[in-house]
Every structure is written in structure tokens, then in C-alpha cells.
JSON list of C-alpha atoms and ligand atoms in Angstrom, two decimals:
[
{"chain": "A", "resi": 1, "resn": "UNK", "atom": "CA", "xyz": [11.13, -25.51, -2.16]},
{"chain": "A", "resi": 2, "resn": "UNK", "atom": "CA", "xyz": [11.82, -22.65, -0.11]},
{"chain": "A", "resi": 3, "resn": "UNK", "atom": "CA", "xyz": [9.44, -19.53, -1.11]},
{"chain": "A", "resi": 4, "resn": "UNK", "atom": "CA", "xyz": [9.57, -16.42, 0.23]},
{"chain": "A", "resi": 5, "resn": "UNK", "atom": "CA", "xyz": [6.47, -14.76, 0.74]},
{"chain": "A", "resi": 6, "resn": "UNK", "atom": "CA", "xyz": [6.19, -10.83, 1.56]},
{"chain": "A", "resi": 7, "resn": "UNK", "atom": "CA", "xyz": [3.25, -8.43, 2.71]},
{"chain": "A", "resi": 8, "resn": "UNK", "atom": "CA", "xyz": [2.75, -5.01, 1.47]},
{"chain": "A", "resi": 9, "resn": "UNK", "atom": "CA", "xyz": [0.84, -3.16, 4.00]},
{"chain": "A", "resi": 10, "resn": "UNK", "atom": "CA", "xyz": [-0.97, -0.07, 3.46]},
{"chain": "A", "resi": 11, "resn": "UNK", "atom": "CA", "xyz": [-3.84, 2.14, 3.84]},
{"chain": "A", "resi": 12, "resn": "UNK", "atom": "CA", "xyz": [-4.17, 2.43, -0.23]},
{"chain": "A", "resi": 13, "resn": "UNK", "atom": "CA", "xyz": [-6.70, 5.22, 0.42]},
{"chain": "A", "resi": 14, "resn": "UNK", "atom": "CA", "xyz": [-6.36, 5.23, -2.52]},
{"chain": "A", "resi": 15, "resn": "UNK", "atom": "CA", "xyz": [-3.47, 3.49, -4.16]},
{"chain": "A", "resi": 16, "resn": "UNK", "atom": "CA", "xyz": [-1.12, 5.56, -6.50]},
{"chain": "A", "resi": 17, "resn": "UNK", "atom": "CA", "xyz": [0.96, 4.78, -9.59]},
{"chain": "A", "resi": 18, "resn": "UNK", "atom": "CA", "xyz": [3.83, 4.73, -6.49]},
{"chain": "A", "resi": 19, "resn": "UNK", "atom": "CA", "xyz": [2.70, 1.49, -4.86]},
{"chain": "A", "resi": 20, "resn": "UNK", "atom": "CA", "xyz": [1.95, -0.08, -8.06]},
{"chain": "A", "resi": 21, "resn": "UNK", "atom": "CA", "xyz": [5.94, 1.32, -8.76]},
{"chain": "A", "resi": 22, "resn": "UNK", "atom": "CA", "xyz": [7.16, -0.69, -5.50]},
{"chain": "A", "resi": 23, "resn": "UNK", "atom": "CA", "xyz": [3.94, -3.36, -6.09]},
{"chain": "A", "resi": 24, "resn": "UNK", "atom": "CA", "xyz": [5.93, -4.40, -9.59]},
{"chain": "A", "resi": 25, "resn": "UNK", "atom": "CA", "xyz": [9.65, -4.48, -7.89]},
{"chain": "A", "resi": 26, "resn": "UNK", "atom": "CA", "xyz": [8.46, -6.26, -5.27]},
{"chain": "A", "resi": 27, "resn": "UNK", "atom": "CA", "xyz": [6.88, -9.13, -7.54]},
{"chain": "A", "resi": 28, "resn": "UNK", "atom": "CA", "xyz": [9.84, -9.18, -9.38]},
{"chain": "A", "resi": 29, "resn": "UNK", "atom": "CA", "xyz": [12.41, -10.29, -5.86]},
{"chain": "A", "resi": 30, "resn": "UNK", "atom": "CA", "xyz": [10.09, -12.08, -3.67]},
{"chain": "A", "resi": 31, "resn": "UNK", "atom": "CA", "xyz": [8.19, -15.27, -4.84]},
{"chain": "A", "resi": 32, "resn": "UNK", "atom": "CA", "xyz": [4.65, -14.18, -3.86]},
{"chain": "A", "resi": 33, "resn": "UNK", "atom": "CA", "xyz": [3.43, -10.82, -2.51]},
{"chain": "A", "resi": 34, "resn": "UNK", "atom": "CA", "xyz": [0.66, -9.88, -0.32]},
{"chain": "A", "resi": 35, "resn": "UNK", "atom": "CA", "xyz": [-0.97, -6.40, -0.50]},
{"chain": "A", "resi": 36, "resn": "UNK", "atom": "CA", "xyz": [-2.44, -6.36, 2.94]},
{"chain": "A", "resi": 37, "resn": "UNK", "atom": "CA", "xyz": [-5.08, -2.92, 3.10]},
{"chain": "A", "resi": 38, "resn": "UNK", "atom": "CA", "xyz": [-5.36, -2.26, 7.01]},
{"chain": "A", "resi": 39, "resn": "UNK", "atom": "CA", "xyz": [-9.00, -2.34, 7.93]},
{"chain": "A", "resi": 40, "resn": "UNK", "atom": "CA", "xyz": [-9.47, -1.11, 11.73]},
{"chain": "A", "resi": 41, "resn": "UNK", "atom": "CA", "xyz": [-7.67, 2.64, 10.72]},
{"chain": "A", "resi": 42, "resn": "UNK", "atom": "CA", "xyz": [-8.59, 5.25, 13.05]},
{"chain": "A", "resi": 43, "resn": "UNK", "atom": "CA", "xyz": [-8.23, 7.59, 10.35]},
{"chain": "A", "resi": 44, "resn": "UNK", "atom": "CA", "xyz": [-11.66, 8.47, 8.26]},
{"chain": "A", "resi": 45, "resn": "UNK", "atom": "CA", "xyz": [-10.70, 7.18, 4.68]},
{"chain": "A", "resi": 46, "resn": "UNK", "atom": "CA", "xyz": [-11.93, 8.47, 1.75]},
{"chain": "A", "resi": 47, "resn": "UNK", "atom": "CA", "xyz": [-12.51, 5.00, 0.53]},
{"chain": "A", "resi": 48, "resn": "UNK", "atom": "CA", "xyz": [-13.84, 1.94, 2.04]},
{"chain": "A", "resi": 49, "resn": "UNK", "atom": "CA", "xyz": [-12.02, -1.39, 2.34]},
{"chain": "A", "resi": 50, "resn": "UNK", "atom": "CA", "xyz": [-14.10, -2.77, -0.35]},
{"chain": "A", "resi": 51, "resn": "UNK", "atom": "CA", "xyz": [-13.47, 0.35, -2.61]},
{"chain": "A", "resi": 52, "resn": "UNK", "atom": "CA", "xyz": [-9.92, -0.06, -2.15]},
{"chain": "A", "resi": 53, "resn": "UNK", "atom": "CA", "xyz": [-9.13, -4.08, -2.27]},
{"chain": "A", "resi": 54, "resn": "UNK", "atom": "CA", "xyz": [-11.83, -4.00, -5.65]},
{"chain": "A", "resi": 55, "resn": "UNK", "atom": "CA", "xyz": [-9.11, -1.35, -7.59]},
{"chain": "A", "resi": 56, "resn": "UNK", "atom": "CA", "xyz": [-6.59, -3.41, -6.09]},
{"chain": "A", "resi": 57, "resn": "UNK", "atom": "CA", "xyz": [-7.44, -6.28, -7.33]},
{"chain": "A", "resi": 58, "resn": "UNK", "atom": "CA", "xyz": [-7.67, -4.89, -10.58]},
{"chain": "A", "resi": 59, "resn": "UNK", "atom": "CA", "xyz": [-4.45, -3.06, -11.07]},
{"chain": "A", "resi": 60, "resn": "UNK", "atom": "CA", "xyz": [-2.27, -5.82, -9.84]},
{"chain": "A", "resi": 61, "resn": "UNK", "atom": "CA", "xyz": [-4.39, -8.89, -11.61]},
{"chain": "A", "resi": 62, "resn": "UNK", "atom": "CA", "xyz": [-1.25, -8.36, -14.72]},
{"chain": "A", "resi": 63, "resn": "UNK", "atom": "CA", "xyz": [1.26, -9.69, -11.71]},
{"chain": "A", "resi": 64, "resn": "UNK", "atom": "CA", "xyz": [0.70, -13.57, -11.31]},
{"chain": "A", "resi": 65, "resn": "UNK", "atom": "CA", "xyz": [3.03, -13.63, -7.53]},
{"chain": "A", "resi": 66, "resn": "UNK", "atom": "CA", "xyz": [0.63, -10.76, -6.41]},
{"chain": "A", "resi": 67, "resn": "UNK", "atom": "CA", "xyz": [-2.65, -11.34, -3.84]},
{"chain": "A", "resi": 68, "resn": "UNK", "atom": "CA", "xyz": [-4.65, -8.90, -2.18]},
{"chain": "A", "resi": 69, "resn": "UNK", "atom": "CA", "xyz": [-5.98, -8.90, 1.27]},
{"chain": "A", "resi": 70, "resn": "UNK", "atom": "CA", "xyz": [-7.14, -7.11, 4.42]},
{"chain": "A", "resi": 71, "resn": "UNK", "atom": "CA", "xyz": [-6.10, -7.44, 8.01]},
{"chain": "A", "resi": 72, "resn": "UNK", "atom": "CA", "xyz": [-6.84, -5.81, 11.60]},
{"chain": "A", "resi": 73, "resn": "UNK", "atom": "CA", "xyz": [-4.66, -6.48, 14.60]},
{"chain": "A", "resi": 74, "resn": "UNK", "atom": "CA", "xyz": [-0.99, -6.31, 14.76]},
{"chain": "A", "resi": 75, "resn": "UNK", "atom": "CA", "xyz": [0.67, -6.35, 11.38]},
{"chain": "A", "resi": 76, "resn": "UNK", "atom": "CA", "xyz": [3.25, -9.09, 12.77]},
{"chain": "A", "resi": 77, "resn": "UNK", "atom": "CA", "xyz": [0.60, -11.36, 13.64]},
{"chain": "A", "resi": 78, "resn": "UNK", "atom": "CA", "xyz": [-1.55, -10.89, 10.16]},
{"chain": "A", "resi": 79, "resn": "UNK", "atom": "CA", "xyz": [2.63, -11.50, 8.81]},
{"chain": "A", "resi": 80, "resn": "UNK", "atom": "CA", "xyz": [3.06, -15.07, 10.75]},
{"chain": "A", "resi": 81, "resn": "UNK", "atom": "CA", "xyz": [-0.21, -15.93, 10.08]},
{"chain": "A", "resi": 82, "resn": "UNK", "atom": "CA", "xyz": [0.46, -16.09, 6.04]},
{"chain": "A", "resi": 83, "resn": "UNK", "atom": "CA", "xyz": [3.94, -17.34, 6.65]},
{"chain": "A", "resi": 84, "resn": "UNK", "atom": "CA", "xyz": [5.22, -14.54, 5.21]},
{"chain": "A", "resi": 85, "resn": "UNK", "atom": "CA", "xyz": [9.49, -13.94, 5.84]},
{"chain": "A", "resi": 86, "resn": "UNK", "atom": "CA", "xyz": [9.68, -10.44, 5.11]},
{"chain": "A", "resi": 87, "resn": "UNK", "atom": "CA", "xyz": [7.27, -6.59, 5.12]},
{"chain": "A", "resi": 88, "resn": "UNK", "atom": "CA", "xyz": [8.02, -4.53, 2.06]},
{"chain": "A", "resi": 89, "resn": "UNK", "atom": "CA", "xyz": [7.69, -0.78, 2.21]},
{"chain": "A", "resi": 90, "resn": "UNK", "atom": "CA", "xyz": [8.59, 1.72, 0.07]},
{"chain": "A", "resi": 91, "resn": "UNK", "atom": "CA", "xyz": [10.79, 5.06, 0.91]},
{"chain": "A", "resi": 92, "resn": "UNK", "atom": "CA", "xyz": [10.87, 8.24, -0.79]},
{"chain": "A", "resi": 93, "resn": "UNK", "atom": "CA", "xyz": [12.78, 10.50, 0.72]},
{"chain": "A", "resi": 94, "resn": "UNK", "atom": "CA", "xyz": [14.66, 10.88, 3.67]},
{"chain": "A", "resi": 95, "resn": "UNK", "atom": "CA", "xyz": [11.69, 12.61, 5.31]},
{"chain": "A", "resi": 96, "resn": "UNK", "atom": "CA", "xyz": [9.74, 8.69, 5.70]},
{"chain": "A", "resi": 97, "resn": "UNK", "atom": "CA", "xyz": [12.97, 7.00, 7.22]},
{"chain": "A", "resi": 98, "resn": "UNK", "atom": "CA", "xyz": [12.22, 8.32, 10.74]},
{"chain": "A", "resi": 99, "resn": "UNK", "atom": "CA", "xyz": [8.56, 6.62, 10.80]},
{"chain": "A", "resi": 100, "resn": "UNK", "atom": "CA", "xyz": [9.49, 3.27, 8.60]},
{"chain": "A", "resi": 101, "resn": "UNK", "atom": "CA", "xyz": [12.90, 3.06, 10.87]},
{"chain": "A", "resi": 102, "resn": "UNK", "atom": "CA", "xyz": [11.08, 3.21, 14.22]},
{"chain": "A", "resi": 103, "resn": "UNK", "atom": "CA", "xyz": [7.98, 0.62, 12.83]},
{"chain": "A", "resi": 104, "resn": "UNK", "atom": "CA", "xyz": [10.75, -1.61, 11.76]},
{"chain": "A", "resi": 105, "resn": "UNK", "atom": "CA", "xyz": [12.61, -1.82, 14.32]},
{"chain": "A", "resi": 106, "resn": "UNK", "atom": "CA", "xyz": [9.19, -2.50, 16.75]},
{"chain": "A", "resi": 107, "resn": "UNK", "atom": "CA", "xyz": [8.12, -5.17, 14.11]},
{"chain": "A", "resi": 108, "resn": "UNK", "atom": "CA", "xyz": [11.53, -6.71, 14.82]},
{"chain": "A", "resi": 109, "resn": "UNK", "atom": "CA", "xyz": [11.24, -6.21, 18.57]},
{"chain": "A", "resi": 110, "resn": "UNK", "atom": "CA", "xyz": [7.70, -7.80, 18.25]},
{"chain": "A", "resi": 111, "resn": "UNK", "atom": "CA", "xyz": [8.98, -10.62, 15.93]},
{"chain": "A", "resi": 112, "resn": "UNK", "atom": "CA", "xyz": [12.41, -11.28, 15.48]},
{"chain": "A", "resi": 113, "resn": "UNK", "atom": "CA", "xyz": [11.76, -13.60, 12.59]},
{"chain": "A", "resi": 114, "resn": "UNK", "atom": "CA", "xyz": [10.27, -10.91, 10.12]},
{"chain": "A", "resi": 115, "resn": "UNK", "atom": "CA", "xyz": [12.40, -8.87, 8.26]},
{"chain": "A", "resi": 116, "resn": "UNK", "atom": "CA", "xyz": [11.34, -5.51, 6.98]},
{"chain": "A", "resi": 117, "resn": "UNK", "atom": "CA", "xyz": [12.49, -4.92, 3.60]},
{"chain": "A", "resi": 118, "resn": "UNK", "atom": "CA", "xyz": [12.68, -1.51, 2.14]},
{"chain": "A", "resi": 119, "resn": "UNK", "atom": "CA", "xyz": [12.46, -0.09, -1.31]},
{"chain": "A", "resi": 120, "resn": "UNK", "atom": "CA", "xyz": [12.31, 2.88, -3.43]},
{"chain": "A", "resi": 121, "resn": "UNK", "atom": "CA", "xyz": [10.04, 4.11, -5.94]},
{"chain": "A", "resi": 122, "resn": "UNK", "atom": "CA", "xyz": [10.85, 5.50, -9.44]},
{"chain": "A", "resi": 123, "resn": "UNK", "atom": "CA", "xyz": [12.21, 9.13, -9.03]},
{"chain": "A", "resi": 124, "resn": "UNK", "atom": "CA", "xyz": [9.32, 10.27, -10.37]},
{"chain": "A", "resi": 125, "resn": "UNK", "atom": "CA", "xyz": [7.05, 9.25, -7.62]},
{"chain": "A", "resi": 126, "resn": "UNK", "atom": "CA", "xyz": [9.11, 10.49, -4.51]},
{"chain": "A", "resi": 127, "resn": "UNK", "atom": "CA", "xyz": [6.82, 13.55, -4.35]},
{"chain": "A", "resi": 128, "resn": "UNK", "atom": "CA", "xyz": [3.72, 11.31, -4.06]},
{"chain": "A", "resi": 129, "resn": "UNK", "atom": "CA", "xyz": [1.32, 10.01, -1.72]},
{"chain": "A", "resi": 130, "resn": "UNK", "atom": "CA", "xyz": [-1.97, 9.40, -1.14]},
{"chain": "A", "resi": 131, "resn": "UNK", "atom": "CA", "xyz": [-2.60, 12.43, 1.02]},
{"chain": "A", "resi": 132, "resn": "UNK", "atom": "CA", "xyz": [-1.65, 14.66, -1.71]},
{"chain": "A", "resi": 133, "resn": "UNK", "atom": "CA", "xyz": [-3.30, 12.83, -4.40]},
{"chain": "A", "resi": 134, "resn": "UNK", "atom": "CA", "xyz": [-6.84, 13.35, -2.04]},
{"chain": "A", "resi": 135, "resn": "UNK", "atom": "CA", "xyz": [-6.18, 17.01, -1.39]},
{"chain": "A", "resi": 136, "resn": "UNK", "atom": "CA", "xyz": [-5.52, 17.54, -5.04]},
{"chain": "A", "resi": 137, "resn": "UNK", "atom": "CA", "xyz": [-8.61, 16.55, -6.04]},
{"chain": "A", "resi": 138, "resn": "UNK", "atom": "CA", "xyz": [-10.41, 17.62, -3.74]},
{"chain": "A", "resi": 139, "resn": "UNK", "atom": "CA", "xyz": [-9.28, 21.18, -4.51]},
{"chain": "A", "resi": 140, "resn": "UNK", "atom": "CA", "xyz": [-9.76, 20.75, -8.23]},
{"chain": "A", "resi": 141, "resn": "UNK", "atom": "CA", "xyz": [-6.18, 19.91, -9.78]},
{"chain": "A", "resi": 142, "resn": "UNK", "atom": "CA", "xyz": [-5.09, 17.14, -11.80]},
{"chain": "A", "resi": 143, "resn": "UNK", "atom": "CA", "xyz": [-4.23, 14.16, -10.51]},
{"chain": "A", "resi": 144, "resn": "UNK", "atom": "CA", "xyz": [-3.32, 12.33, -13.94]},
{"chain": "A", "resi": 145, "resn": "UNK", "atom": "CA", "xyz": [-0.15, 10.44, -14.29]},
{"chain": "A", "resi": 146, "resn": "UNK", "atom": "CA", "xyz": [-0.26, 10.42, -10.47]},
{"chain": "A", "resi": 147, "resn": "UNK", "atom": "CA", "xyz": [-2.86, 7.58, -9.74]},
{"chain": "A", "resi": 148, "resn": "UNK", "atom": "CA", "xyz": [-4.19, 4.46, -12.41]},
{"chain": "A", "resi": 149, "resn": "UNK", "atom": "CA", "xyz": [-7.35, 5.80, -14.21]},
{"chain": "A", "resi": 150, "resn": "UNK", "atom": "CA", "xyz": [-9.45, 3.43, -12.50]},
{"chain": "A", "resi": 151, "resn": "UNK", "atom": "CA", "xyz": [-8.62, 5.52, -9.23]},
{"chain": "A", "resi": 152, "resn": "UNK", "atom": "CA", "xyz": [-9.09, 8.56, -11.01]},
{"chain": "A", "resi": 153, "resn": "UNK", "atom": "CA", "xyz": [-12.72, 7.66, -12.05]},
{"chain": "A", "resi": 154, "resn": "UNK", "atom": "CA", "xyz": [-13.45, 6.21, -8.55]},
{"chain": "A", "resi": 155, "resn": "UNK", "atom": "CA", "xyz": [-12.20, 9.67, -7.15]},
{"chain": "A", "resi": 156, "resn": "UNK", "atom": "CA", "xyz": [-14.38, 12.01, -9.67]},
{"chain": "A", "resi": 157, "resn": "UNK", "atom": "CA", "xyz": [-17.22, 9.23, -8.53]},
{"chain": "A", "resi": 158, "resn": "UNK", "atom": "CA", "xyz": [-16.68, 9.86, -5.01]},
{"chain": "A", "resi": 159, "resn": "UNK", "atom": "CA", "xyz": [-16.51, 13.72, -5.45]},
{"chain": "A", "resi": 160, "resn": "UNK", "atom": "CA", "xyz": [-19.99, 13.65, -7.46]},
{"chain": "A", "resi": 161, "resn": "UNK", "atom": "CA", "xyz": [-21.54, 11.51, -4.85]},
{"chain": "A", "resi": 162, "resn": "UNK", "atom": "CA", "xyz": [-20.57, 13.80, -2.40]},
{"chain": "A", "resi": 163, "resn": "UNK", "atom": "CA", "xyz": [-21.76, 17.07, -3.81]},
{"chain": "A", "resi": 164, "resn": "UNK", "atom": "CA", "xyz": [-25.14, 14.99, -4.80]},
{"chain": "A", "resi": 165, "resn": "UNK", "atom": "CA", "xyz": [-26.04, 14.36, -1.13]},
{"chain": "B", "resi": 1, "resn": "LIG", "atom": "O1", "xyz": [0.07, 3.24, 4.39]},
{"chain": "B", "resi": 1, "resn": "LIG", "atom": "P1", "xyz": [0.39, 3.48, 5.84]},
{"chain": "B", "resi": 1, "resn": "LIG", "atom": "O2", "xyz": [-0.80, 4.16, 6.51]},
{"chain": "B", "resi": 1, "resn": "LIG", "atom": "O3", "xyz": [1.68, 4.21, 6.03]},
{"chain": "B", "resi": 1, "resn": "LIG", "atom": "O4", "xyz": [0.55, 2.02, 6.52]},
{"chain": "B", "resi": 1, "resn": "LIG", "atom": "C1", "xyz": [0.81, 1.89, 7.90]},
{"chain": "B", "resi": 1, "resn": "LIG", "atom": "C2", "xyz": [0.70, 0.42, 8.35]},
{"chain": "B", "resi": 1, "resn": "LIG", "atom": "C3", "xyz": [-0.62, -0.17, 7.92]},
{"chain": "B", "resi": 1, "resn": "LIG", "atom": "C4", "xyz": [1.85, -0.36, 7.72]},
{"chain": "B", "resi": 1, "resn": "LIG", "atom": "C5", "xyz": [0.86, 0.40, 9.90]},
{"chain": "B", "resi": 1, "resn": "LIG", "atom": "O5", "xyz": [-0.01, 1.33, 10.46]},
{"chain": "B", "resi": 1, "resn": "LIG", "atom": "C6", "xyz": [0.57, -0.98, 10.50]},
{"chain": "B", "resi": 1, "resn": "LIG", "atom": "O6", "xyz": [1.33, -1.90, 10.30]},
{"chain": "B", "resi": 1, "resn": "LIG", "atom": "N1", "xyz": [-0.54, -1.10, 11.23]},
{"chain": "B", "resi": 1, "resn": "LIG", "atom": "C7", "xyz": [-0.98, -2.35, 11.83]},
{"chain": "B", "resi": 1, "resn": "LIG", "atom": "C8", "xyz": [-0.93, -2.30, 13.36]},
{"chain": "B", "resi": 1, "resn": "LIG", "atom": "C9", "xyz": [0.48, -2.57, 13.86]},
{"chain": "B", "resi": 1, "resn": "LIG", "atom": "O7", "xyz": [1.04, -3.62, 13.65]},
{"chain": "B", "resi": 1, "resn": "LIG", "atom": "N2", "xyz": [1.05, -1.55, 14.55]},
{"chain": "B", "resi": 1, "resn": "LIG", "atom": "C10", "xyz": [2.40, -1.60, 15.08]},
{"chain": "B", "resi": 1, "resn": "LIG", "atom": "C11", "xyz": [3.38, -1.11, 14.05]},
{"chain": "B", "resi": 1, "resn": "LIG", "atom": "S1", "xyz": [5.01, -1.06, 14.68]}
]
């Protein structure tokens, strides 16, 4: 049988109730589903790759198609690698089509074979992302209904460890 296998790749730093929203579509059209977390970012993330693939793993264990992984390198490689047919990433607004146009159309330059899929979030989480979600915090608003408990405890950990050293 033919199965299509897909990677979701991602900083997840840290993963909000919008990629679980594109996590569960994404189970539900492609046969198996990788949630790659990029490891070599040259940003400084709040949370490290074993911080973010352990709440990972967590929130998607209810999805039976879904894995979880890391990967460094090109993202088309890390893709060919698995065998995976298709990259799934998630647009909210109009504002993210510039960026996920021009990576998709590189991927494609890079690897004909792979096919960038794109979807979009409930409504409700267009306004969201991770940067947000961090600043909020950060500055002392609420980030509930925005990210899985589990993240919000690991962020209130991370701010008390912080303000302990
Ligand atoms: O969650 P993000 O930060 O928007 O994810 C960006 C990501 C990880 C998908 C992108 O930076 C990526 O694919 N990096 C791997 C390196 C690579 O393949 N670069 C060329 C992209 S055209």
C-alpha cells in the first residue's frame, strides 16, 4: 500500500493550541505525520529541544498517525530521508504567505519530488504564534486558551527558574 507520510516542521518554542489545530487536520488527511522540531536554530529559544519534543510528545500521544522528531540540515534532506511525500504548514493570514510561498517554492527548487502542503488553523488561532504567546508571558498576561496547560506550567516553570537565578 501506498502511504503518504508528511513532516510538520517547526521551531515549537513552544507549541500552541494552533499547531496542535493544524497537528489534528493534518492526522486526519495524511496517513502518518512527522512533527520535526528544528534543532541547529540560530535563534536563542526559550526552550530546549528536549523541553519542546517532551510536551510534544505528550500533547499529540491521543493521535495514533502522529511521531515526533528533531532534525538539523536542510529540511528536504531530513524530508527524503523519512520518505516523506509532502511538508505541511499552516497559514494564518495573508501576512505568512510571502515567507511560506518563497520556502516552498525553494523546497521545490531543492526537491522537485516534495510537495508543500498548506493549511489553515481554526479562526480562532489566526492571531497566534509562538512569539506572542512568549512575550505575553513574559510581560505578565494570560496566555490561557492560547497554549495546552502543560505549556503553560512549563512557561510559569521557566519564568520562576529564571527570576531564581
Ligand atoms: O516554525 P518556523 O520557525 O517558522 O519553522 C521554520 C522551518 C523550521 C520550517 C525552516 O526554518 C526550515 O525548514 N529550516 C530548515 C533548514 C532549511 O531547509 N532551510 C531552507 C528552507 S527553504
Amino acid at each position: 500500500m501506498n502511504l503518504i507520510r508528511a513532516i510538520y516542521p517547526g521551531s515549537f518554542d513552544p507549541l500552541t493550541n494552533g499547531h496542535l489545530d493544524l497537528i489534528e487536520r493534518g492526522s486526519k488527511i495524511f496517513d502518518e505525520l512527522i512533527v520535526a522540531i528544528l534543532r541547529n536554530a540560530e535563534k536563542d529559544p526559550l526552550f530546549t529541544v528536549a523541553e519542546r519534543m517532551d510536551m510534544l510528545q505528550q500533547m499529540v500521544r491521543r493521535f495514533e498517525n502522529v511521531k515526533v522528531d528533531t532534525f538539523d540540515g536542510l529540511l528536504v534532506d531530513y524530508a527524503m530521508q523519512k520518505q516523506a511525500k509532502a511538508v505541511l504548514r499552516g497559514i494564518r493570514a495573508i501576512s505568512d504567505y510571502e515567507y511560506e510561498l518563497q520556502m516552498a517554492l525553494m523546497n521545490r527548487k531543492l526537491q522537485p519530488q516534495l510537495e508543500t502542503v498548506f493549511m489553515m488553523p481554526a479562526e480562532a488561532y489566526s492571531y497566534l504564534s509562538s512569539r506572542l504567546v512568549k512575550e505575553i508571558f513574559r510581560l505578565g498576561g494570560s496566555v490561557r486558551g492560547l497554549v495546552p496547560e502543560l505549556v503553560e506550567q512549563s512557561l510559569r516553570e521557566k519564568v520562576r527558574g529564571a527570576s531564581a537565578r
